[in-house]
CSV table of C-alpha atoms in Angstrom, one decimal:
chain,number,residue,atom,x,y,z
A,167,MET,CA,-51.9,-13.1,39.1
A,168,VAL,CA,-52.8,-14.9,36.0
A,169,GLU,CA,-55.7,-16.9,37.3
A,170,PRO,CA,-56.7,-18.0,40.8
A,171,ILE,CA,-56.2,-21.6,41.8
A,172,SER,CA,-57.2,-23.4,45.0
A,173,ILE,CA,-54.4,-23.1,47.4
A,174,SER,CA,-54.0,-26.6,48.7
A,175,ARG,CA,-50.8,-28.6,48.8
A,176,ASP,CA,-52.1,-31.2,46.3
A,177,ALA,CA,-53.3,-28.5,43.9
A,178,ILE,CA,-49.9,-26.7,44.0
A,179,SER,CA,-48.1,-30.0,43.6
A,180,VAL,CA,-50.2,-30.9,40.5
A,181,TRP,CA,-49.7,-27.4,39.1
A,182,VAL,CA,-45.9,-27.7,39.5
A,183,SER,CA,-45.9,-31.1,37.7
A,184,ASP,CA,-48.1,-29.8,34.9
A,185,GLU,CA,-46.1,-26.6,34.6
A,186,LEU,CA,-42.9,-28.6,34.2
A,187,VAL,CA,-44.5,-30.3,31.2
A,188,ARG,CA,-46.0,-27.1,29.8
A,189,LEU,CA,-42.7,-25.4,29.9
A,190,GLU,CA,-41.1,-28.4,28.1
A,191,LEU,CA,-38.8,-29.1,31.0
A,192,VAL,CA,-39.9,-32.7,31.2
A,193,ASP,CA,-41.7,-35.0,28.8
A,194,ALA,CA,-45.4,-35.5,29.4
A,195,SER,CA,-44.8,-39.2,29.7
A,196,VAL,CA,-42.7,-38.8,32.9
A,197,SER,CA,-44.6,-39.7,36.0
A,198,MET,CA,-44.0,-37.3,38.9
A,199,ASN,CA,-44.9,-37.2,42.6
A,200,ALA,CA,-43.8,-35.2,45.6
A,201,ASP,CA,-40.6,-37.2,45.9
A,202,THR,CA,-39.5,-36.6,42.3
A,203,GLY,CA,-36.1,-34.9,42.3
A,204,LEU,CA,-35.8,-31.8,40.1
A,205,PHE,CA,-32.0,-32.1,39.7
A,206,GLY,CA,-29.5,-34.7,38.5
A,207,ARG,CA,-31.0,-38.2,38.6
A,208,GLY,CA,-34.4,-36.8,39.1
A,209,ILE,CA,-35.7,-35.0,36.1
A,210,GLY,CA,-32.3,-33.4,35.5
A,211,LEU,CA,-33.2,-29.7,35.5
A,212,ASP,CA,-30.4,-27.2,35.2
A,213,SER,CA,-30.4,-23.6,36.6
A,214,VAL,CA,-31.7,-22.2,33.3
A,215,ASP,CA,-34.6,-24.7,33.4
A,216,LEU,CA,-35.3,-23.9,37.0
A,217,LEU,CA,-35.3,-20.2,36.3
A,218,ARG,CA,-38.0,-20.7,33.7
A,219,LEU,CA,-40.1,-22.5,36.3
A,220,LEU,CA,-39.3,-19.8,38.9
A,221,ILE,CA,-40.6,-17.0,36.6
A,222,SER,CA,-43.8,-19.1,36.1
A,223,ILE,CA,-44.2,-19.5,39.8
A,224,GLU,CA,-43.8,-15.8,40.4
A,225,LEU,CA,-46.4,-15.0,37.8
A,226,LYS,CA,-48.9,-17.6,38.8
A,227,PHE,CA,-48.9,-17.0,42.5
A,228,ASP,CA,-48.0,-13.3,42.4
A,229,LEU,CA,-44.9,-13.8,44.4
A,230,THR,CA,-41.6,-12.1,44.4
A,231,LEU,CA,-38.8,-14.5,45.3
A,232,GLU,CA,-35.6,-12.9,46.7
A,233,ASP,CA,-32.1,-14.2,45.9
A,234,ALA,CA,-31.6,-15.4,49.5
A,235,GLU,CA,-34.6,-17.6,49.1
A,236,LEU,CA,-33.4,-19.4,46.1
A,237,THR,CA,-31.5,-22.2,47.9
A,238,PRO,CA,-31.1,-25.7,46.4
A,239,ASP,CA,-32.9,-27.4,49.3
A,240,ARG,CA,-36.1,-25.6,48.4
A,241,PHE,CA,-36.0,-26.8,44.8
A,242,ARG,CA,-34.8,-30.3,45.5
A,243,THR,CA,-38.0,-32.1,44.8
A,244,VAL,CA,-41.5,-31.4,43.6
A,245,GLY,CA,-42.6,-31.7,47.3
A,246,THR,CA,-40.0,-29.3,48.7
A,247,LEU,CA,-40.9,-26.8,46.0
A,248,THR,CA,-44.6,-27.1,46.8
A,249,ASP,CA,-43.9,-26.6,50.5
A,250,PHE,CA,-41.9,-23.5,49.6
A,251,ILE,CA,-44.7,-22.0,47.6
A,252,LEU,CA,-47.2,-22.8,50.3
A,253,GLY,CA,-45.0,-21.2,52.9
A,254,LYS,CA,-44.6,-18.1,50.8
A,255,LEU,CA,-48.4,-17.9,50.2
A,256,GLY,CA,-49.0,-18.3,53.9
A,257,ALA,CA,-46.5,-15.6,54.7
A,258,GLN,CA,-48.3,-13.1,52.5
B,109,MET,CA,-28.7,-35.3,26.4
B,110,THR,CA,-27.3,-36.5,29.7
B,111,SER,CA,-27.5,-34.7,33.0
B,112,GLN,CA,-25.3,-34.4,36.0
B,113,ASN,CA,-25.9,-32.6,39.2
B,114,THR,CA,-23.4,-30.0,40.2
B,115,ILE,CA,-25.5,-28.4,43.0
B,116,ASP,CA,-23.8,-30.5,45.7
B,117,ASP,CA,-20.0,-30.3,45.6
B,118,GLN,CA,-19.0,-31.8,48.9
B,119,SER,CA,-16.2,-34.0,47.7
B,120,VAL,CA,-13.7,-31.1,47.3
B,121,ARG,CA,-10.6,-31.4,49.5
B,122,PHE,CA,-9.0,-28.4,51.1
B,123,PHE,CA,-5.6,-29.2,49.8
B,124,GLU,CA,-4.1,-31.7,47.3
B,125,LEU,CA,-0.5,-32.8,46.7
B,126,ARG,CA,-1.0,-31.6,43.2
B,127,ASP,CA,-1.2,-28.0,44.5
B,128,VAL,CA,2.5,-28.2,45.5
B,129,GLY,CA,3.4,-29.1,42.0
B,130,LEU,CA,1.2,-26.3,40.6
B,131,ILE,CA,2.8,-23.7,42.9
B,132,LEU,CA,6.4,-24.8,42.0
B,133,GLY,CA,5.5,-24.9,38.3
B,134,LEU,CA,3.8,-21.5,38.3
B,135,ALA,CA,6.8,-20.0,40.2
B,136,GLY,CA,9.2,-21.2,37.5
B,137,LEU,CA,6.9,-20.1,34.7
B,138,ALA,CA,6.4,-16.7,36.4
B,139,LEU,CA,10.2,-16.2,36.3
B,140,ILE,CA,10.3,-17.0,32.6
B,141,SER,CA,7.3,-14.9,31.7
B,142,TRP,CA,8.8,-11.9,33.4
B,143,VAL,CA,12.4,-12.2,32.3
B,144,TRP,CA,12.4,-13.9,28.9
B,145,PRO,CA,11.4,-11.7,25.9
B,146,GLU,CA,8.1,-12.8,24.5
B,147,ARG,CA,9.5,-13.6,21.1
B,148,TYR,CA,11.5,-16.4,22.6
B,149,TRP,CA,8.7,-18.0,24.6
B,150,GLN,CA,8.0,-20.5,21.9
B,151,VAL,CA,11.6,-21.7,22.1
B,152,PHE,CA,11.0,-22.6,25.7
B,153,THR,CA,7.5,-24.0,25.3
B,154,ARG,CA,8.4,-26.2,22.3
B,155,MET,CA,11.5,-27.5,24.0
B,156,THR,CA,9.5,-28.2,27.2
B,157,ALA,CA,6.8,-30.0,25.1
B,158,ALA,CA,9.4,-32.1,23.4
B,159,VAL,CA,10.6,-33.3,26.8
B,160,VAL,CA,7.3,-33.6,28.7
B,161,CYS,CA,4.9,-35.0,26.0
B,162,PRO,CA,6.8,-38.3,25.5
B,163,VAL,CA,6.9,-38.7,29.3
B,164,LEU,CA,3.1,-38.1,29.4
B,165,ARG,CA,2.6,-40.6,26.6
B,166,LEU,CA,4.7,-43.2,28.4
B,167,ALA,CA,2.6,-42.6,31.5
B,168,GLY,CA,-0.6,-43.1,29.5
B,169,ARG,CA,-1.6,-39.5,29.9
B,170,GLY,CA,-1.2,-38.4,26.3
B,171,HIS,CA,-4.0,-37.6,23.9
B,172,THR,CA,-2.5,-39.1,20.7
B,173,ALA,CA,-4.8,-42.1,20.7
B,174,ILE,CA,-8.0,-40.0,20.7
B,175,MET,CA,-6.4,-37.5,18.3
B,176,SER,CA,-5.5,-40.2,15.8
B,177,VAL,CA,-9.1,-41.5,15.8
B,178,VAL,CA,-10.8,-38.2,15.7
B,179,LEU,CA,-8.5,-36.8,13.0
B,180,GLU,CA,-8.5,-40.0,10.9
B,181,LYS,CA,-9.3,-38.1,7.7
B,182,GLN,CA,-6.2,-36.0,7.8
B,183,PRO,CA,-3.6,-36.3,5.1
B,184,ALA,CA,-1.2,-39.2,5.3
B,185,ASN,CA,1.8,-37.1,6.4
B,186,PHE,CA,0.2,-35.7,9.5
B,187,ASP,CA,2.0,-36.5,12.7
B,188,VAL,CA,-0.2,-36.8,15.7
B,189,GLN,CA,2.7,-36.5,18.1
B,190,LYS,CA,3.7,-33.2,16.6
B,191,ILE,CA,0.1,-32.0,17.1
B,192,GLU,CA,0.1,-33.1,20.7
B,193,ASN,CA,3.5,-31.4,21.3
B,194,ALA,CA,2.2,-28.2,19.7
B,195,ASN,CA,-0.9,-28.3,21.7
B,196,PHE,CA,1.1,-28.7,24.9
B,197,ALA,CA,3.4,-25.8,23.9
B,198,ALA,CA,0.4,-23.6,23.2
B,199,ARG,CA,-1.1,-24.3,26.6
B,200,LEU,CA,2.2,-23.6,28.3
B,201,GLU,CA,2.4,-20.3,26.4
B,202,GLU,CA,-1.0,-19.4,27.5
B,203,GLN,CA,0.2,-19.7,31.2
B,204,LEU,CA,3.1,-17.4,30.4
B,205,GLN,CA,0.6,-14.9,29.0
B,206,TYR,CA,-1.4,-14.9,32.2
B,207,LEU,CA,1.7,-14.5,34.4
B,208,ARG,CA,3.1,-11.7,32.2
B,209,GLU,CA,-0.1,-9.8,32.9
B,210,TYR,CA,1.2,-9.3,36.4
B,211,ARG,CA,4.5,-7.7,35.3
B,212,PRO,CA,4.4,-3.9,35.4
B,213,GLY,CA,3.1,-2.9,32.0
B,214,GLY,CA,1.2,-6.1,31.7
B,215,TRP,CA,1.1,-8.3,28.6
B,216,GLN,CA,0.4,-6.2,25.4
B,217,PRO,CA,-0.1,-8.5,22.4
B,218,SER,CA,-1.3,-7.3,19.0
B,219,LEU,CA,-5.0,-8.1,18.8
B,220,ARG,CA,-7.2,-7.9,15.7
B,221,MET,CA,-10.9,-8.4,16.0
B,222,ALA,CA,-13.3,-9.4,13.2
B,223,GLY,CA,-17.0,-9.6,13.6
B,224,ALA,CA,-17.6,-6.7,16.1
B,225,GLU,CA,-20.5,-5.7,13.9
B,226,ASN,CA,-22.2,-9.0,15.0
B,227,VAL,CA,-22.2,-7.7,18.6
B,228,GLU,CA,-23.4,-4.3,17.4
B,229,ARG,CA,-26.3,-5.8,15.4
B,230,ALA,CA,-27.2,-8.1,18.3
B,231,LEU,CA,-27.4,-5.2,20.7
B,232,GLN,CA,-29.5,-3.2,18.3
B,233,ARG,CA,-32.2,-5.9,18.8
B,234,GLY,CA,-32.3,-5.0,22.5
B,235,THR,CA,-32.1,-8.5,23.7
B,236,GLY,CA,-28.5,-8.5,24.8
B,237,CYS,CA,-26.2,-11.2,23.4
B,238,ILE,CA,-24.4,-14.3,24.6
B,239,LEU,CA,-20.8,-14.8,23.5
B,240,TRP,CA,-20.1,-18.5,23.5
B,241,ILE,CA,-16.3,-18.8,23.9
B,242,ASP,CA,-14.8,-21.7,21.9
B,243,PRO,CA,-12.7,-24.3,23.7
B,244,LEU,CA,-9.5,-23.2,22.1
B,245,VAL,CA,-6.1,-22.4,23.6
B,246,PHE,CA,-5.7,-18.6,24.1
B,247,CYS,CA,-9.4,-18.0,24.1
B,248,PRO,CA,-10.0,-17.4,27.8
B,249,LEU,CA,-7.7,-14.5,28.2
B,250,VAL,CA,-7.2,-13.1,24.7
B,251,ALA,CA,-10.9,-13.0,23.9
B,252,LYS,CA,-11.7,-11.1,27.0
B,253,LYS,CA,-8.8,-8.6,26.4
B,254,ALA,CA,-10.0,-8.0,22.8
B,255,LEU,CA,-13.7,-7.6,23.8
B,256,HIS,CA,-12.6,-5.1,26.5
B,257,ALA,CA,-10.5,-3.2,24.0
B,258,ALA,CA,-13.3,-3.1,21.5
B,259,GLY,CA,-15.7,-1.6,24.1
B,260,TYR,CA,-17.7,-4.7,24.9
B,261,PRO,CA,-16.4,-5.9,28.3
B,262,PRO,CA,-18.6,-8.9,28.9
B,263,SER,CA,-20.2,-10.2,32.1
B,264,HIS,CA,-18.7,-13.6,32.3
B,265,LEU,CA,-20.3,-16.7,33.8
B,266,SER,CA,-17.7,-18.7,35.6
B,267,ARG,CA,-17.7,-21.9,37.6
B,268,TYR,CA,-16.5,-21.8,41.2
B,269,TYR,CA,-13.6,-24.2,40.8
B,270,HIS,CA,-12.3,-22.3,37.8
B,271,GLY,CA,-8.6,-23.0,37.0
B,272,PRO,CA,-6.0,-25.8,37.3
B,273,SER,CA,-6.6,-26.7,40.9
B,274,ASN,CA,-9.6,-28.5,42.2
B,275,SER,CA,-9.0,-28.0,45.9
B,276,GLU,CA,-10.4,-25.3,48.1
B,277,PHE,CA,-6.8,-24.0,48.8
B,278,GLY,CA,-6.2,-24.0,45.0
B,279,ARG,CA,-9.3,-22.1,44.4
B,280,ARG,CA,-8.3,-19.4,46.9
B,281,PHE,CA,-4.7,-19.0,46.1
B,282,ILE,CA,-3.8,-20.7,42.7
B,283,ASN,CA,-6.9,-20.4,40.5
B,284,VAL,CA,-7.2,-16.7,41.2
B,285,ILE,CA,-4.0,-16.1,39.3
B,286,THR,CA,-5.9,-16.6,36.1
B,287,SER,CA,-9.3,-15.2,37.1
B,288,ARG,CA,-7.8,-12.0,38.5
B,289,CYS,CA,-6.1,-11.3,35.1
B,290,GLU,CA,-9.4,-11.9,33.3
B,291,ASP,CA,-11.4,-9.8,35.7
B,292,ARG,CA,-9.6,-6.7,34.5
B,293,TYR,CA,-11.3,-7.1,31.2
B,294,LEU,CA,-14.8,-8.0,32.4
B,295,ALA,CA,-17.8,-6.0,33.3
B,296,THR,CA,-18.5,-8.5,36.1
B,297,ARG,CA,-17.9,-12.2,36.8
B,298,LEU,CA,-20.8,-14.3,37.9
B,299,ILE,CA,-19.5,-17.2,39.8
B,300,MET,CA,-21.6,-20.4,39.9
B,301,LYS,CA,-20.8,-21.2,43.5
B,302,PRO,CA,-22.5,-24.5,44.6
B,303,GLY,CA,-26.0,-23.5,45.7
B,304,SER,CA,-26.0,-20.1,43.9
B,305,GLU,CA,-26.7,-21.4,40.4
B,306,LEU,CA,-30.2,-20.2,40.3
B,307,VAL,CA,-29.4,-16.7,41.6
B,308,GLN,CA,-26.5,-16.3,39.2
B,309,THR,CA,-28.6,-17.5,36.2
B,310,ARG,CA,-31.3,-15.0,37.2
B,311,ARG,CA,-28.7,-12.2,37.2
B,312,LEU,CA,-27.5,-13.4,33.8
B,313,CYS,CA,-31.1,-13.0,32.5
B,314,HIS,CA,-31.4,-9.6,34.0
B,315,LEU,CA,-28.2,-8.6,32.2
B,316,LEU,CA,-29.6,-9.8,28.9
B,317,LYS,CA,-32.9,-8.0,29.5
B,318,SER,CA,-30.8,-4.9,30.1
B,319,ASN,CA,-29.2,-5.4,26.6
B,320,GLU,CA,-25.8,-6.3,28.0
B,321,VAL,CA,-23.1,-8.6,26.6
B,322,VAL,CA,-22.6,-11.8,28.5
B,323,SER,CA,-20.0,-14.5,27.9
B,324,ILE,CA,-20.0,-18.2,28.7
B,325,ALA,CA,-17.3,-20.7,27.9
B,326,CYS,CA,-18.2,-23.6,25.7
B,327,SER,CA,-17.1,-26.3,28.2
B,328,HIS,CA,-18.1,-29.6,29.8
B,329,HIS,CA,-19.0,-28.0,33.1
B,330,GLY,CA,-22.7,-27.7,33.7
B,331,ALA,CA,-25.8,-29.4,35.1
B,332,SER,CA,-27.0,-30.4,31.7
B,333,ILE,CA,-24.6,-31.9,29.2
B,334,SER,CA,-24.9,-32.7,25.6
B,335,GLU,CA,-22.4,-34.4,23.3
B,336,LEU,CA,-21.2,-32.5,20.2
B,337,PRO,CA,-20.1,-34.8,17.3
B,338,ILE,CA,-16.6,-33.8,16.2
B,339,ASN,CA,-15.8,-36.2,13.4
B,340,VAL,CA,-16.2,-39.6,15.1
B,341,GLY,CA,-15.5,-38.1,18.5
B,342,ARG,CA,-18.0,-36.7,21.0
B,343,LEU,CA,-17.3,-33.5,22.9
B,344,PRO,CA,-19.3,-33.1,26.2
B,345,CYS,CA,-20.8,-29.6,26.2
B,346,ALA,CA,-22.9,-27.8,28.8
B,347,THR,CA,-26.2,-26.8,27.3
B,348,GLY,CA,-26.7,-23.7,29.5
B,349,ALA,CA,-25.6,-21.1,26.9
B,350,PRO,CA,-27.9,-22.3,24.0
B,351,THR,CA,-30.8,-22.9,26.4
B,352,LEU,CA,-30.5,-19.4,27.8
B,353,ALA,CA,-30.3,-18.0,24.2
B,354,VAL,CA,-33.5,-19.8,23.3
B,355,ASP,CA,-35.3,-18.8,26.5
B,356,MET,CA,-34.2,-15.2,26.3
B,357,ASN,CA,-34.4,-14.9,22.6
B,358,ALA,CA,-30.8,-13.6,22.7
B,359,PRO,CA,-28.4,-14.1,19.8
B,360,LEU,CA,-25.7,-16.7,20.5
B,361,LEU,CA,-22.4,-15.6,19.0
B,362,PRO,CA,-19.5,-18.0,18.9
B,363,VAL,CA,-16.1,-16.5,19.7
B,364,SER,CA,-12.8,-18.0,18.5
B,365,VAL,CA,-9.1,-17.0,18.7
B,366,ALA,CA,-6.3,-17.8,16.4
B,367,THR,CA,-2.7,-16.9,16.3
B,368,ALA,CA,-2.0,-14.5,13.4
B,369,SER,CA,0.7,-15.3,10.9
B,370,ALA,CA,2.2,-11.9,11.4
B,371,GLY,CA,2.2,-12.3,15.2
B,372,GLY,CA,-0.4,-11.5,17.7
B,373,PHE,CA,-3.9,-12.8,17.7
B,374,GLU,CA,-7.0,-12.7,15.5
B,375,ILE,CA,-10.3,-12.8,17.5
B,376,THR,CA,-13.4,-13.7,15.5
B,377,ILE,CA,-16.9,-13.0,16.7
B,378,GLY,CA,-19.1,-15.1,14.5
B,379,ALA,CA,-22.6,-14.4,13.2
B,380,PRO,CA,-25.4,-15.6,15.5
B,381,LEU,CA,-25.7,-19.4,15.4
B,382,PRO,CA,-28.8,-20.0,13.3
B,383,ALA,CA,-31.9,-20.3,15.3
B,384,SER,CA,-33.8,-22.5,12.8
B,385,PRO,CA,-37.5,-23.0,13.2
B,386,ALA,CA,-38.0,-25.8,15.8
B,387,PRO,CA,-41.1,-27.5,17.0
B,388,ASN,CA,-40.2,-27.0,20.7
B,389,ARG,CA,-37.6,-25.6,23.1
B,390,ARG,CA,-35.5,-28.7,23.2
B,391,ALA,CA,-35.3,-29.0,19.5
B,392,ALA,CA,-34.3,-25.3,19.3
B,393,VAL,CA,-31.4,-25.9,21.8
B,394,ARG,CA,-30.4,-29.0,19.8
B,395,GLY,CA,-30.3,-26.9,16.7
B,396,LEU,CA,-27.9,-24.4,18.2
B,397,LEU,CA,-25.7,-27.2,19.6
B,398,ALA,CA,-25.6,-28.9,16.2
B,399,ALA,CA,-24.6,-25.6,14.5
B,400,ASN,CA,-21.8,-25.1,16.9
B,401,ALA,CA,-20.6,-28.7,16.5
B,402,THR,CA,-20.3,-28.1,12.8
B,403,ARG,CA,-18.2,-25.0,13.4
B,404,LEU,CA,-16.0,-26.6,16.0
B,405,GLU,CA,-15.4,-29.7,13.8
B,406,SER,CA,-14.0,-27.5,11.0
B,407,ILE,CA,-11.8,-25.6,13.5
B,408,VAL,CA,-10.5,-28.9,15.1
B,409,ASN,CA,-9.7,-30.3,11.7
B,410,ALA,CA,-8.0,-27.2,10.5
B,411,ARG,CA,-6.1,-26.4,13.8
B,412,PRO,CA,-6.0,-29.5,16.0
B,413,ALA,CA,-3.1,-28.1,18.0
B,414,SER,CA,-5.3,-25.2,19.1
B,415,PHE,CA,-8.1,-27.3,20.5
B,416,ALA,CA,-8.1,-27.1,24.3
B,417,ALA,CA,-10.5,-29.9,25.1
B,418,TRP,CA,-8.7,-33.1,23.8
B,419,ARG,CA,-8.8,-34.5,27.3
B,420,ASN,CA,-12.6,-34.3,27.4
B,421,MET,CA,-13.1,-35.8,24.0
B,422,ARG,CA,-14.8,-39.2,24.0
B,423,LEU,CA,-15.5,-41.8,21.5
B,424,PRO,CA,-19.0,-43.3,21.0
B,425,THR,CA,-19.4,-46.3,23.2
B,426,SER,CA,-20.5,-48.4,20.3
B,427,ARG,CA,-17.0,-48.2,18.9
B,428,GLY,CA,-15.9,-50.2,21.9
């Protein structure tokens, strides 16, 4: 784990949004919330972008995400991704 | 850079009328590819092109209009209809090559490869390498055959609906005609089935970390698309390969195929596209795309009949 963070839904959601900017996957000027789509007409990530975010998630939260868990519905929006991370942390 | 979502792909039909035509056409081509001597294939393909291309032009399905604009700086004596005919003939010949692969003994063309040292140097870095296959006729099969023969069978990233048919039936029974041939020359094929994009991309990264050779076609299929300037034209191009190269610090080597004057094919693995210093990741990706656009532009100008993506070429909207 890189550094501990408070494990609340809001905190994770903010971290996801910040991380998207830090990884240069989205411009800092883009306003994001839980409903912001990650693909297509949302912020338009492709699978390479998403993988970059995934690696960051695994490092930050000390998670190992299996292939079977990497379904598009879990990565559809900032909110669904946040819920997925929360669920994984709760399951640990 | 524009984007499109390919995660959901629910508009695919199980069967299309076009599949019937494809089956009949492939059956006829299979007969010719097995029975006719290869040295006479061009007689057949050129005659077929001379008949079919005018019909396609009359039906408004030709590419001469876009060719004329994109190739506007060509010498005065160039004949765009001849280029289109030659392009059609080459694509037909490519189908014959695939079908000949199924004949006992397979298809055994003469292959000469240049630039294998670029792969060797890339692998010595330990970061793997990405072969970016040019959108040229003969590239999909010939490049894989040559790489296999040279001892670099690549792991190839492939889209799910890969081939001439867009239906589910076509994917199962028609498109496999080409993909099964190619698979003989691959280490593995990673199929971007809808919903599996992230998993396959992760596998691709693991392969690069293991210092393997991966190949990706330079095509317009992808979730993120950029437009490469080719003279005044714009060629849609998926940004996955250059993005992966930047993220994984892996050399991106362009691969092209040309027919040799003495017969057979010359396969060229280019030096790594220059990763010029860039202030950020997006700029680095743009740099690689621009470098490849410059290469492709010179190839298109020199060998327009070899270019396999005329149908995807666009003109800037500002031109009307």
